Coordinates of C-alpha atoms in Angstrom, one line a residue:
Chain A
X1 CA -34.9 -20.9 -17.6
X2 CA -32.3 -19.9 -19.7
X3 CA -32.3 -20.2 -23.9
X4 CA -29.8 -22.9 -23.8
X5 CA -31.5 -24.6 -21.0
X6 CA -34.5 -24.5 -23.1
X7 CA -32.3 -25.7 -25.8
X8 CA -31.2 -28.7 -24.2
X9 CA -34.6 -29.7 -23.5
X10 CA -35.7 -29.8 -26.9
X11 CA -32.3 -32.0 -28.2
X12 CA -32.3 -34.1 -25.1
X13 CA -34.4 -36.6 -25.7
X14 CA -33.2 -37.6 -29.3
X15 CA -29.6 -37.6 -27.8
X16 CA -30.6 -39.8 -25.3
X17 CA -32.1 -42.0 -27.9
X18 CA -29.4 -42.1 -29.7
X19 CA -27.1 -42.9 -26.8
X20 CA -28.7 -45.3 -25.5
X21 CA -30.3 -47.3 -28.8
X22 CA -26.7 -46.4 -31.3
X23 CA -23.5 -45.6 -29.3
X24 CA -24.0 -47.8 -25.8
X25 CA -24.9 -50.6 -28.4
X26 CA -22.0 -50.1 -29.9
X27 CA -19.6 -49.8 -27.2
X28 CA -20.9 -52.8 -25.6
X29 CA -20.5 -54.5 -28.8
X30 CA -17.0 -53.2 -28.7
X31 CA -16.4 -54.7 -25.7
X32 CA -18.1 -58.1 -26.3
X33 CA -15.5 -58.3 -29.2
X34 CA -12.5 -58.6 -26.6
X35 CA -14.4 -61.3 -24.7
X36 CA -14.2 -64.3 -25.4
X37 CA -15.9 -67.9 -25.1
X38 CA -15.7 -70.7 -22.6
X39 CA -17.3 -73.6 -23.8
X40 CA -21.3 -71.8 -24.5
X41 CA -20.1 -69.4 -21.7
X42 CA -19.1 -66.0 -21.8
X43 CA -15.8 -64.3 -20.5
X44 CA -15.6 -60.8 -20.8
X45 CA -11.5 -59.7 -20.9
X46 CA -9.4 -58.0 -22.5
X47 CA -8.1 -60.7 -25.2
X48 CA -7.3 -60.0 -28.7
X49 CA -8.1 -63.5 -29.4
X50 CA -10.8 -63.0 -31.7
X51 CA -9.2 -60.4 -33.9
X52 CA -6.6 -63.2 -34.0
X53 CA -8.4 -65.8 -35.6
X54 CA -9.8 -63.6 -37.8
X55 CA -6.3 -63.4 -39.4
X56 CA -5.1 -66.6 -38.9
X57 CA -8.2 -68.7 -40.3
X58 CA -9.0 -68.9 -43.9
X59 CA -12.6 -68.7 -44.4
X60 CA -13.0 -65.3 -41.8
X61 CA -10.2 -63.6 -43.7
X62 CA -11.5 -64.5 -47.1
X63 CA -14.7 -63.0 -46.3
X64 CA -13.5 -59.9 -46.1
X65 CA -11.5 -60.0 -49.2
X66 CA -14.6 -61.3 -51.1
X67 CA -16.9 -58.3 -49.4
X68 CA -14.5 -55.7 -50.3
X69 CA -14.0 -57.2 -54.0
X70 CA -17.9 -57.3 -54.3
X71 CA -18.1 -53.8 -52.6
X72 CA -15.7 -52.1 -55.1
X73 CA -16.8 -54.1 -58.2
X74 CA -20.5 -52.6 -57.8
X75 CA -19.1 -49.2 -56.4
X76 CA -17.7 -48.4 -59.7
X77 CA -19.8 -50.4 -62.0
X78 CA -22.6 -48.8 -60.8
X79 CA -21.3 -44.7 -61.4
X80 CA -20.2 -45.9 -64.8
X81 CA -23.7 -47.0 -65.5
X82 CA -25.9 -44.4 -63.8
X83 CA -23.7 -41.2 -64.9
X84 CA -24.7 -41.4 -68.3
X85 CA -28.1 -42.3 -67.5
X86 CA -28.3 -39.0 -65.3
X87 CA -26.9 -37.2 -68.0
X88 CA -28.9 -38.1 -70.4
X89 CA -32.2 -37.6 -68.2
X90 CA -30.5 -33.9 -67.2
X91 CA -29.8 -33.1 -71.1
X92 CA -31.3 -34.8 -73.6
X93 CA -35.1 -35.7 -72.1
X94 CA -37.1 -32.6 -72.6
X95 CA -37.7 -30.7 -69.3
X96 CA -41.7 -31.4 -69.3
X97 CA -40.8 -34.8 -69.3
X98 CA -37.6 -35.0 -67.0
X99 CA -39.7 -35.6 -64.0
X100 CA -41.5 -38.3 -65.3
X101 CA -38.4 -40.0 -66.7
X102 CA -36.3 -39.9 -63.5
X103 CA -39.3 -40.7 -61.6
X104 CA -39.8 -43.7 -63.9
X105 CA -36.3 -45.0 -63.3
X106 CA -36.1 -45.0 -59.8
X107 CA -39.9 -46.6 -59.4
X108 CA -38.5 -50.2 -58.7
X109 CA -36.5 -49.2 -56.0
X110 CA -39.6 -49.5 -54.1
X111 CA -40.1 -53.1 -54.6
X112 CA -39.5 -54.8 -51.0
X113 CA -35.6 -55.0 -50.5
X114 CA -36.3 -59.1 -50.0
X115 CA -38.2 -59.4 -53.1
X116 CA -35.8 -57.6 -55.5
X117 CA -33.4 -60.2 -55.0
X118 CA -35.9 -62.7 -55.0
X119 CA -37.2 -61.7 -58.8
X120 CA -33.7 -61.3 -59.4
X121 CA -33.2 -64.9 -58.8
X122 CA -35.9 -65.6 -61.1
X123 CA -34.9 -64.1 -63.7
X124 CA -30.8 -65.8 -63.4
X125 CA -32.1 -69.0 -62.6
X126 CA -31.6 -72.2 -64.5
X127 CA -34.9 -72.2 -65.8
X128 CA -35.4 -68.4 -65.9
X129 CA -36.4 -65.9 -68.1
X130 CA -32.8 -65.0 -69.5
X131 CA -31.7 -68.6 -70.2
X132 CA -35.1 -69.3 -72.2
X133 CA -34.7 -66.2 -74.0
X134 CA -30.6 -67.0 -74.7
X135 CA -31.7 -70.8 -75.3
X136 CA -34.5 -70.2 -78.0
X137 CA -32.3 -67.9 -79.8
X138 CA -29.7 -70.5 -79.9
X139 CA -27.1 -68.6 -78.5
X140 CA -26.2 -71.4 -76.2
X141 CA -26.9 -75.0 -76.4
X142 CA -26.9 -75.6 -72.3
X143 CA -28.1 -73.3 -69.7
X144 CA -25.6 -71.0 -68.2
X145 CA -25.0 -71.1 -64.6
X146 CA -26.3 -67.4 -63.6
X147 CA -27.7 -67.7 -60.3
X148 CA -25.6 -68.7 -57.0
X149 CA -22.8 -66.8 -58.2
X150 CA -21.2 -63.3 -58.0
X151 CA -22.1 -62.5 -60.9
X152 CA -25.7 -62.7 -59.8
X153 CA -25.0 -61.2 -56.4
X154 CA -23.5 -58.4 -58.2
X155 CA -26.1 -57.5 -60.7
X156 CA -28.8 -57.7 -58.5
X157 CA -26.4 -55.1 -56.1
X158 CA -25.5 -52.9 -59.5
X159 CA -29.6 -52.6 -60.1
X160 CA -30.1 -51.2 -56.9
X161 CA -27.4 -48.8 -57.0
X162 CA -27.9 -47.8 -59.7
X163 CA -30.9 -46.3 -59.6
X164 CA -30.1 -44.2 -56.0
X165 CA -26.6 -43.3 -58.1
X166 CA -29.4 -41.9 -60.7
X167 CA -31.0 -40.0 -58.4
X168 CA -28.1 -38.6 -57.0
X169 CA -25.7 -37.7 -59.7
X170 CA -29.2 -36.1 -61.2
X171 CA -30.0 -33.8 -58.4
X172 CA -26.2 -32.8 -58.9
X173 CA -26.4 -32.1 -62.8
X174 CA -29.1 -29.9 -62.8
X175 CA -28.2 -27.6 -60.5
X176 CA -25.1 -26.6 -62.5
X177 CA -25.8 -23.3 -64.2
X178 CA -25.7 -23.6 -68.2
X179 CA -23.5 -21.0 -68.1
X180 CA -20.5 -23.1 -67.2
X181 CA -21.1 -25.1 -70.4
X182 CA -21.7 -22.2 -72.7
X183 CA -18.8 -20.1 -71.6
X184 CA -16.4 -23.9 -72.1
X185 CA -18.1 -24.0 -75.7
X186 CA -17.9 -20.3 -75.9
X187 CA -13.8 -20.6 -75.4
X188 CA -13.6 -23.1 -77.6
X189 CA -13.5 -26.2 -75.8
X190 CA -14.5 -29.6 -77.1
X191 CA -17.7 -31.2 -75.6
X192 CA -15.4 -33.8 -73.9
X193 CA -12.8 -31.1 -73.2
X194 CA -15.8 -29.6 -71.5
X195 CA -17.0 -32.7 -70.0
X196 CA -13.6 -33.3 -68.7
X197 CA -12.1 -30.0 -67.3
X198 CA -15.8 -28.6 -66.2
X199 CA -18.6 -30.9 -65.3
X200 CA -16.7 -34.0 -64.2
X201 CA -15.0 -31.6 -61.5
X202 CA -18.3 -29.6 -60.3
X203 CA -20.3 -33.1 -60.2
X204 CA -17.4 -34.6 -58.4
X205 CA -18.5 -34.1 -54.9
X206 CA -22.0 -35.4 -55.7
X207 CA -20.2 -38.6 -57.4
X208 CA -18.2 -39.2 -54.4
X209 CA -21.3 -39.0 -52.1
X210 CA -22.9 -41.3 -53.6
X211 CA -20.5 -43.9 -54.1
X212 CA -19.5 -43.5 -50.5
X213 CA -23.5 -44.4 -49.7
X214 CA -23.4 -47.3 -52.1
X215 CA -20.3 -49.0 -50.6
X216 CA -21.0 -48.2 -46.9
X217 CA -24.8 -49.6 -47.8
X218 CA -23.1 -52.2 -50.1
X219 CA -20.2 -53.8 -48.2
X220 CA -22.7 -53.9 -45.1
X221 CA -25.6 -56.1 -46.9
X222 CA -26.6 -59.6 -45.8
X223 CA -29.8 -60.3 -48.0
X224 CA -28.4 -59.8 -51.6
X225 CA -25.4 -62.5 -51.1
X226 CA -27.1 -64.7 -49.5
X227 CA -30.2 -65.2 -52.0
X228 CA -28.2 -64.6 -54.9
X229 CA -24.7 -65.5 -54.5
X230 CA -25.5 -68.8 -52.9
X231 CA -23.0 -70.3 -50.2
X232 CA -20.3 -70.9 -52.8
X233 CA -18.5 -67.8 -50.7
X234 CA -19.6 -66.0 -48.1
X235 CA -19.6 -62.3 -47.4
X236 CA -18.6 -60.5 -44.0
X237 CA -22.5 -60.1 -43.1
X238 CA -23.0 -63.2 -43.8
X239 CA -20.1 -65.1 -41.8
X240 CA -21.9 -62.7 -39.1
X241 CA -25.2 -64.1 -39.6
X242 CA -23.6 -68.0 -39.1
X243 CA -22.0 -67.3 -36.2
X244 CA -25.3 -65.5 -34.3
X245 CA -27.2 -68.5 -35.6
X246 CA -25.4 -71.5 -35.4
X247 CA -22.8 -71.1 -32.1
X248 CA -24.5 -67.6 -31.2
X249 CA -20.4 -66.8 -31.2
X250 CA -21.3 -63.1 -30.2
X251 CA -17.6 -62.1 -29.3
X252 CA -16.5 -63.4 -32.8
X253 CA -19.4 -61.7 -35.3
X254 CA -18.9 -58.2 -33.2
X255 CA -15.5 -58.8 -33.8
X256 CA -16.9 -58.9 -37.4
X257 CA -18.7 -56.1 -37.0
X258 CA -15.7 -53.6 -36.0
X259 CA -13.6 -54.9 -38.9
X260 CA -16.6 -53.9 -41.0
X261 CA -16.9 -50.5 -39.6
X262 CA -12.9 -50.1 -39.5
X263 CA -13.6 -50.6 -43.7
X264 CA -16.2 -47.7 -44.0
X265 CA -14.1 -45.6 -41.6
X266 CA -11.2 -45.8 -44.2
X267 CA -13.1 -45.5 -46.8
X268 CA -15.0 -42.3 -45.3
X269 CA -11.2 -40.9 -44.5
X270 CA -10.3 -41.6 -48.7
X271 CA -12.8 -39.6 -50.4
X272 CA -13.6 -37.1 -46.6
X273 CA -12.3 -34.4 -49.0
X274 CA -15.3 -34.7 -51.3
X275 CA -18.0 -36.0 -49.6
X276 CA -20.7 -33.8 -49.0
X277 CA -23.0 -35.8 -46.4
X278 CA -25.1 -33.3 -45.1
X279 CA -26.6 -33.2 -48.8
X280 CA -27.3 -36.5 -49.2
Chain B
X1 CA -26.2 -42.5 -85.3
X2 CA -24.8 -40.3 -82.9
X3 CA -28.7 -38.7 -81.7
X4 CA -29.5 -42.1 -81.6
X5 CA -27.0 -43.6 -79.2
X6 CA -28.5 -41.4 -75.6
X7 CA -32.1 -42.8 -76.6
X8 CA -30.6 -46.3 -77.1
X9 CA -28.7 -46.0 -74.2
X10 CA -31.7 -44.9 -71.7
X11 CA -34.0 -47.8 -73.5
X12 CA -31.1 -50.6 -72.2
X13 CA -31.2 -48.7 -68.6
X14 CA -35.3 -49.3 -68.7
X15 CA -35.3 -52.7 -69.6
X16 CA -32.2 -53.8 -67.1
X17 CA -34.2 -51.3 -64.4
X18 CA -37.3 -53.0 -65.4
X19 CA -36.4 -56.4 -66.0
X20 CA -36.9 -57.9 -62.4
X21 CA -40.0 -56.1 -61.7
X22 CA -41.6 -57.4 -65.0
X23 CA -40.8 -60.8 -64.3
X24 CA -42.0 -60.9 -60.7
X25 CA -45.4 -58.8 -61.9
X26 CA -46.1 -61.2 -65.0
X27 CA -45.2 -64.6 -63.1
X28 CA -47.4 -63.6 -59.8
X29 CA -50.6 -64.7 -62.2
X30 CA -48.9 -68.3 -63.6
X31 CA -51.3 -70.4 -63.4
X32 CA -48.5 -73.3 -62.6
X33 CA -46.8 -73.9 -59.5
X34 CA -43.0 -72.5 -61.1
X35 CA -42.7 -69.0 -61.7
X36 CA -40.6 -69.7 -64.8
X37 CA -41.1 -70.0 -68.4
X38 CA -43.5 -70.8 -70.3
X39 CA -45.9 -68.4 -68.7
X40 CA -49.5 -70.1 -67.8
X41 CA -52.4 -68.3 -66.9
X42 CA -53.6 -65.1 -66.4
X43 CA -54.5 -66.8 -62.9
X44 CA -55.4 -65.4 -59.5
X45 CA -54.6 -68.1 -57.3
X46 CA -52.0 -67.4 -56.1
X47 CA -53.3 -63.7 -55.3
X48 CA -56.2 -65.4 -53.4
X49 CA -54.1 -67.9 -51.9
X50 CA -51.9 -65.1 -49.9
X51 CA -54.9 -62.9 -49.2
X52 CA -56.3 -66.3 -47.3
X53 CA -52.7 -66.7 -45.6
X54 CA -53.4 -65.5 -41.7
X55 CA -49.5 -65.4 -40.8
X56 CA -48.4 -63.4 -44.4
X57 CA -51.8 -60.9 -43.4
X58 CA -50.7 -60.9 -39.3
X59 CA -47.2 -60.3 -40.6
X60 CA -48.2 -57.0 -43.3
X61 CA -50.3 -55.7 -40.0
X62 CA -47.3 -55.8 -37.3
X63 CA -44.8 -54.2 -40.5
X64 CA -47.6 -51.6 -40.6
X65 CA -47.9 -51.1 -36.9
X66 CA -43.9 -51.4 -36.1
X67 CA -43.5 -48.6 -39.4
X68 CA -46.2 -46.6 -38.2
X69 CA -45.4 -46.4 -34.7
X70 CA -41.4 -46.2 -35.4
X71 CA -42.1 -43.0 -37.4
X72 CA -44.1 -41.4 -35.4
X73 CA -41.7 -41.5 -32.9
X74 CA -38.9 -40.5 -35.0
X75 CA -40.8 -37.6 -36.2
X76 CA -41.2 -36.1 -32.7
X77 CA -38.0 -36.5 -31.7
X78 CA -36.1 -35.6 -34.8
X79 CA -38.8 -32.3 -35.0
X80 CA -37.5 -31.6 -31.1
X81 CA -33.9 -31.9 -31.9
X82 CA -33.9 -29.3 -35.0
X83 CA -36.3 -27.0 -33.5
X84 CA -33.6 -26.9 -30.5
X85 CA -30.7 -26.9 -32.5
X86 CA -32.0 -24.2 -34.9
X87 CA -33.5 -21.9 -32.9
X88 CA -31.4 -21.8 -29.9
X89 CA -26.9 -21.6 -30.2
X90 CA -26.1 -24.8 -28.1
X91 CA -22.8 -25.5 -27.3
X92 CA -20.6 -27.5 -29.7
X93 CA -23.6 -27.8 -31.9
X94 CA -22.1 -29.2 -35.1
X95 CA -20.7 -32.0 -33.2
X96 CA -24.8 -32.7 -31.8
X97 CA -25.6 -33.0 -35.6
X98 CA -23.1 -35.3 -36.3
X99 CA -24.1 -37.6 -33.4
X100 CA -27.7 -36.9 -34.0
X101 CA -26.8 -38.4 -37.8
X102 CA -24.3 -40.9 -37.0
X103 CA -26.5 -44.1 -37.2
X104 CA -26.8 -43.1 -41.1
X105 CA -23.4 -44.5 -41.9
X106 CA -23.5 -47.7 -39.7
X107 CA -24.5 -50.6 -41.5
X108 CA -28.0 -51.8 -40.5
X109 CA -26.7 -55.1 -39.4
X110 CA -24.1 -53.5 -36.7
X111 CA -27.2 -51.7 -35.4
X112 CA -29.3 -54.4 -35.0
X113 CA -26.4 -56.4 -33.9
X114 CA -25.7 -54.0 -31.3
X115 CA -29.4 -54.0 -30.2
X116 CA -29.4 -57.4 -30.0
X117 CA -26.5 -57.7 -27.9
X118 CA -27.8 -55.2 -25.7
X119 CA -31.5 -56.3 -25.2
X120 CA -30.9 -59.8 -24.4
X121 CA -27.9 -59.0 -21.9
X122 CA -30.8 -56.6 -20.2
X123 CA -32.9 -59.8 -20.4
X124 CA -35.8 -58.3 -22.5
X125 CA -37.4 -60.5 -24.3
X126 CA -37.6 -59.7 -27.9
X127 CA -40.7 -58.6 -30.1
X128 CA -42.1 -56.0 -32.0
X129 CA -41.3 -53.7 -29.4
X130 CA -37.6 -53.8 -30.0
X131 CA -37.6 -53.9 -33.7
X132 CA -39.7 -50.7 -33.6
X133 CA -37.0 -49.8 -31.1
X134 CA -34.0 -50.4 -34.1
X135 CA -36.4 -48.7 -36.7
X136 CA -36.3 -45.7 -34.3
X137 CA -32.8 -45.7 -34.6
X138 CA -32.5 -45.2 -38.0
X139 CA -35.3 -43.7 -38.9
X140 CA -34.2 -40.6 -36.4
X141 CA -30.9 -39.1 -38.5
X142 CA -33.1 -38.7 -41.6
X143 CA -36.4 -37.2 -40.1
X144 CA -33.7 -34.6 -37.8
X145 CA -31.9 -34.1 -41.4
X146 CA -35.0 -33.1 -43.5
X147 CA -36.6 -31.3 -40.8
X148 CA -33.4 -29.3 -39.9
X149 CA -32.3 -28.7 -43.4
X150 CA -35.9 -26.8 -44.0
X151 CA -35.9 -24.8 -40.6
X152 CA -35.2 -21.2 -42.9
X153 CA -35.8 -17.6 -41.6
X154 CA -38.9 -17.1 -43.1
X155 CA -40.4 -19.5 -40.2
X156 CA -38.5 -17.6 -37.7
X157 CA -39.9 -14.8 -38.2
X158 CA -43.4 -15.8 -38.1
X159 CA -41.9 -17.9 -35.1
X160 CA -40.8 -14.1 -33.6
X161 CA -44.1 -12.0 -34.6
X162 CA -46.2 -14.9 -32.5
X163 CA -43.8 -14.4 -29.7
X164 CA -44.1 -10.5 -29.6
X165 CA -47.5 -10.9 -29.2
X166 CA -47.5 -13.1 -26.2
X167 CA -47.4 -16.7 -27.0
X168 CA -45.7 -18.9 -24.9
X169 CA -43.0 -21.3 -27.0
X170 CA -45.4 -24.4 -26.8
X171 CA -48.0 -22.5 -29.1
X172 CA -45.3 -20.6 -31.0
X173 CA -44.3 -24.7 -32.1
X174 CA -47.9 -25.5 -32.3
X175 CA -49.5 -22.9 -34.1
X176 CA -46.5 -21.6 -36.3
X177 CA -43.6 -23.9 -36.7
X178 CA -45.1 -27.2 -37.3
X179 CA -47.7 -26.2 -39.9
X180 CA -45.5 -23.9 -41.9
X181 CA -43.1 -27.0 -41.6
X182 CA -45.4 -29.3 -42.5
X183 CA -44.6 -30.3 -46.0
X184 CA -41.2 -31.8 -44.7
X185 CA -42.7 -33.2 -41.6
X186 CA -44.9 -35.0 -43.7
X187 CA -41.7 -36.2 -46.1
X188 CA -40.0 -36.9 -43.2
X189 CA -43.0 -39.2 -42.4
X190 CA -43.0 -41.1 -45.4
X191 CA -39.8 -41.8 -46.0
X192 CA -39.8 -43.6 -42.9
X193 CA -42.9 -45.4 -43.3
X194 CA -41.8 -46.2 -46.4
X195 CA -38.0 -47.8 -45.3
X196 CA -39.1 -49.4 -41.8
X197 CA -42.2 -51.2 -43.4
X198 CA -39.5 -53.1 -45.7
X199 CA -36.8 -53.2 -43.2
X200 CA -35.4 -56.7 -42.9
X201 CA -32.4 -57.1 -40.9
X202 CA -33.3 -55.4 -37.7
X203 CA -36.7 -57.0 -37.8
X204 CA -35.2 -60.2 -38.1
X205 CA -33.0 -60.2 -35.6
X206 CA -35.1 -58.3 -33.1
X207 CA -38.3 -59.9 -33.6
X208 CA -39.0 -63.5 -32.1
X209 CA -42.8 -65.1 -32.5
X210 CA -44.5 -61.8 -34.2
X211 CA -42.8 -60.9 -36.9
X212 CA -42.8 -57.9 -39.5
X213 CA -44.0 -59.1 -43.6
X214 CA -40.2 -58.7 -45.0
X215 CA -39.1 -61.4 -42.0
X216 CA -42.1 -63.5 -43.1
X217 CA -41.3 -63.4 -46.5
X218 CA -37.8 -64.4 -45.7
X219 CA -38.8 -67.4 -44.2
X220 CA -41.1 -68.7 -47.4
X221 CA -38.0 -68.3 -49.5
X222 CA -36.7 -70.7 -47.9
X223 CA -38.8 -73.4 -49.6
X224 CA -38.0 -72.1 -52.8
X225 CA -39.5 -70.2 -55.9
X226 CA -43.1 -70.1 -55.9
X227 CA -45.9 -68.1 -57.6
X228 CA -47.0 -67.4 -53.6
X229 CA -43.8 -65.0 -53.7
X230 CA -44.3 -63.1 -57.1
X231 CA -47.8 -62.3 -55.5
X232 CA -46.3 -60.8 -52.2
X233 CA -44.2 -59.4 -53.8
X234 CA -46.2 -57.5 -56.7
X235 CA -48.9 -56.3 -53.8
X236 CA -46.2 -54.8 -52.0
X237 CA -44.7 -53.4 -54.9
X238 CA -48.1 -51.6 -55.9
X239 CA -48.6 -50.9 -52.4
X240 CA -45.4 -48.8 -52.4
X241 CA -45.7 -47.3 -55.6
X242 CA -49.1 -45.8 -54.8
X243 CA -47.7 -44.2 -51.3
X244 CA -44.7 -42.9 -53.6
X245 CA -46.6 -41.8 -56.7
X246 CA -49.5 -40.4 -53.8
X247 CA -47.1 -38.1 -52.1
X248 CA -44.8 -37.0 -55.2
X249 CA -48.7 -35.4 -56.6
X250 CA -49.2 -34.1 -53.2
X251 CA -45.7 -32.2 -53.3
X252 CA -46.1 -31.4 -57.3
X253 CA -49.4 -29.9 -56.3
X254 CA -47.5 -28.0 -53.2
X255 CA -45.3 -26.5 -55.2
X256 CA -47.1 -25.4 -58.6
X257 CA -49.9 -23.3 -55.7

């Protein structure tokens, strides 16, 4: 037997996995979103039909537009809040302790993914933790309305990301050399100047990574919006999830499902330059 | 003011990072049937009344036995794949990585949607058979990417002085390549464990009668908050935080010897 013979042998049964549990799934699903229905019946074809309605009716378009609002809203709120906290873990936190610290931060994102939305929703709700706290102040005479909004699907999307962000934007800190900030302060620069013009740039592909991994994971989500946003507007998962349960319109939510993948694709080819996914 | 403002800044991150978790520990031992102020107890009720739940303790058993079996299976397979791809040139090998770590940017509902479509047009009845089937799926890019990215020379070389001296490439894998890889075998192995046993949307869209705890758990949110949920949720917590904190002192040990 020759080595790449051998070699085949050892790759071959992952790739077959792969084909036939990922890309056969896929291209069927492909498929099954050109087909359409008859009645409870399904016609495969060649029909554009459901694309179609997906542009044509309100709530399917509007999905969309509300996923990729949410999407980008917790993209970037989330690097502006875990940046710093890297930093400041990477900096400022004495090394003995860095470990712990980062460690620390990223402990929660081991609570059960259905559960963190859950205690989210306890603390939002009507009743919950931050009204009582807001109310016995006397900051506000009547409850605010936290829960069952964006708002809430939002936050409870920012604390997850933010804590991988952490993690990632950390691994990339520390491995710059202090040299590269000592020879900035050495020429004179300012320590935004060299925050600007030295770090920003060498962190960038590390940024860009993670924020591509936070909208990809983000935008494709079905639990966070629908335990914490409530149905006052649905998100493209979710208008998936209604038509598997309550027509099982298959054609229609793989339909869906390309769109959705059409989104990461583009956003993959935006920031392809910097992304860096065999680090992750 | 200035040396203050980083300290200040990392105390806000703790308490919004800490903030869910503290109300979903505390509120597991009201002694009330709302998880919401004013705080009752310390009770353990509710602890004992999910401990004495047969379909929550049925459901943490089948999460344990689809993650279990779901990583194992990745393991081996993702082990194969970089062993072949690192130690032998195959043809138009970059473009078998990317394949082999496509699933990783596919959302897990397309996957399990996918799946779905799939298995039921085969006509196989769904179980938790074909959700381990998913978790395989996506489990597989990240055990190949650990295990490939820590496939160095130093191992081939061992991998090379065992060959000289007449083993055959089953006990060259065997005897030298899996224990000197063994630290990111194991990773490999946890991680998984540690993302399929919480996996939601492919176990509830594959699974039918048995299903995994996160599906179960699901479904009792549907009545509502209750204390019943804080205490699921706190023991799963402290389950995962002890398989974490466990394997991050393994490796600290691993790497100060």
């Amino acid at each position: 037997m020759t080595q790449t013979a051998r070699g085949w042998g050892f790759v071959a049964p992952a790739l077959l996995w792969t084909f036939a549990f990922f890309i056969l799934p896929l291209i069927v699903m492909g498929a099954m979103s050109l087909a359409t229905l008859d009645g409870r019946t399904l016609v495969w074809g060649l029909s554009l039909a459901n694309y179609a309605e997906l542009a044509e009716k309100a709530y399917l378009w509007r999905a969309i537009l509300v996923s990729l609002e949410i999407t980008l809203t917790v993209t970037i709120v989330s690097v502006l809040l875990a940046y710093p906290l890297a930093w400041i873990i990477a900096f400022r936190v004495p090394k003995r302790w860095q470990r712990l610290t980062l460690l620390l931060a990223i402990l929660p994102f081991w609570t059960s993914y259905v559960v963190r939305s859950y205690a989210w929703l306890l603390v939002l709700a009507r009743e919950g933790v931050v009204n009582q706290t807001l109310l016995n102040l006397g900051l506000i005479a009547e409850p605010l309305t936290l829960a069952n909004t964006r708002f809430a699907t939002i936050t409870g999307f920012v604390h997850f990301f933010v804590m991988l962000l952490t993690l990632t934007i950390y691994a990339n800190l520390i491995q710059l050399s202090p040299n590269y900030r000592r020879a900035a302060m050495d020429l004179g620069a300012s320590a935004f100047q060299t925050f600007r013009h030295v770090i920003l740039p060498l962190t960038l592909p590390g940024i860009v990574t993670g924020a591509f991994l936070t909208f990809v994971l983000c935008i494709g989500d079905y639990v966070t919006p629908q335990i914490l946003g409530g149905n006052t507007e649905l998100t493209v998962p979710q208008v998936i999830m209604v038509q598997l349960g309550r027509r099982a319109d298959f054609p229609l939510a793989s339909a869906l499902a390309i769109v959705l993948m059409g989104i990461v694709t583009l956003a993959y080819l935006a920031c392809a330059r910097w992304l860096r996914l065999d680090r992750i | 003011m200035r040396h203050a403002l980083p300290w200040l800044y990392l105390m806000a991150a703790f308490v919004f990072i800490y903030l869910p978790v503290a109300v979903l520990v505390l509120f597991s031992f009201q002694d009330g049937n709302l998880p919401v102020p004013p705080f009752q107890g310390p009770s353990l009720r509710w602890y004992a009344d999910i401990l004495g739940d047969d379909d929550l303790t049925g459901a943490l058993a089948h999460s344990l036995l689809v993650a279990l079996g779901a990583s194992t299976l990745a393991v081996v397979l993702g082990f194969l794949a970089a062993y072949g791809l690192a130690r032998h040139i195959l043809p138009g090998s970059a473009l078998l990585r990317g394949v082999l770590i496509a699933p990783l940017t596919v959302s897990y509902l397309i996957v399990g949607l996918g799946l779905l479509i799939v298995l039921t047009r085969a006509g196989l009845g769904l179980s938790l058979l074909t959700a381990g089937i998913g978790h395989v799926v996506i489990n597989l890019p990240l055990a190949f990417a650990i295990i490939y990215a820590s496939m160095g020379a130093q191992q081939q070389n061992a991998e090379r002085a065992a060959r000289d001296l007449g083993a055959d490439e089953a006990r060259v894998i065997l005897l030298i390549t899996v224990p000197m890889l063994a630290p990111a075998i194991a990773a490999a192995f946890f991680l998984s464990v540690t993302l399929s046993w919480d996996e939601f949307i492919i176990a509830f869209l594959l699974t039918r009668f048995d299903v995994t705890l996160p599906v179960e758990i699901w479904s009792m949110l549907r009545s509502g908050l209750s204390p019943r949920l804080n205490a699921i949720g706190s023991l799963v917590f402290l389950i995962s935080v002890v398989v974490v904190l466990s394997v991050e002192l393994f490796f600290a040990r691993g790497r100060r010897s």
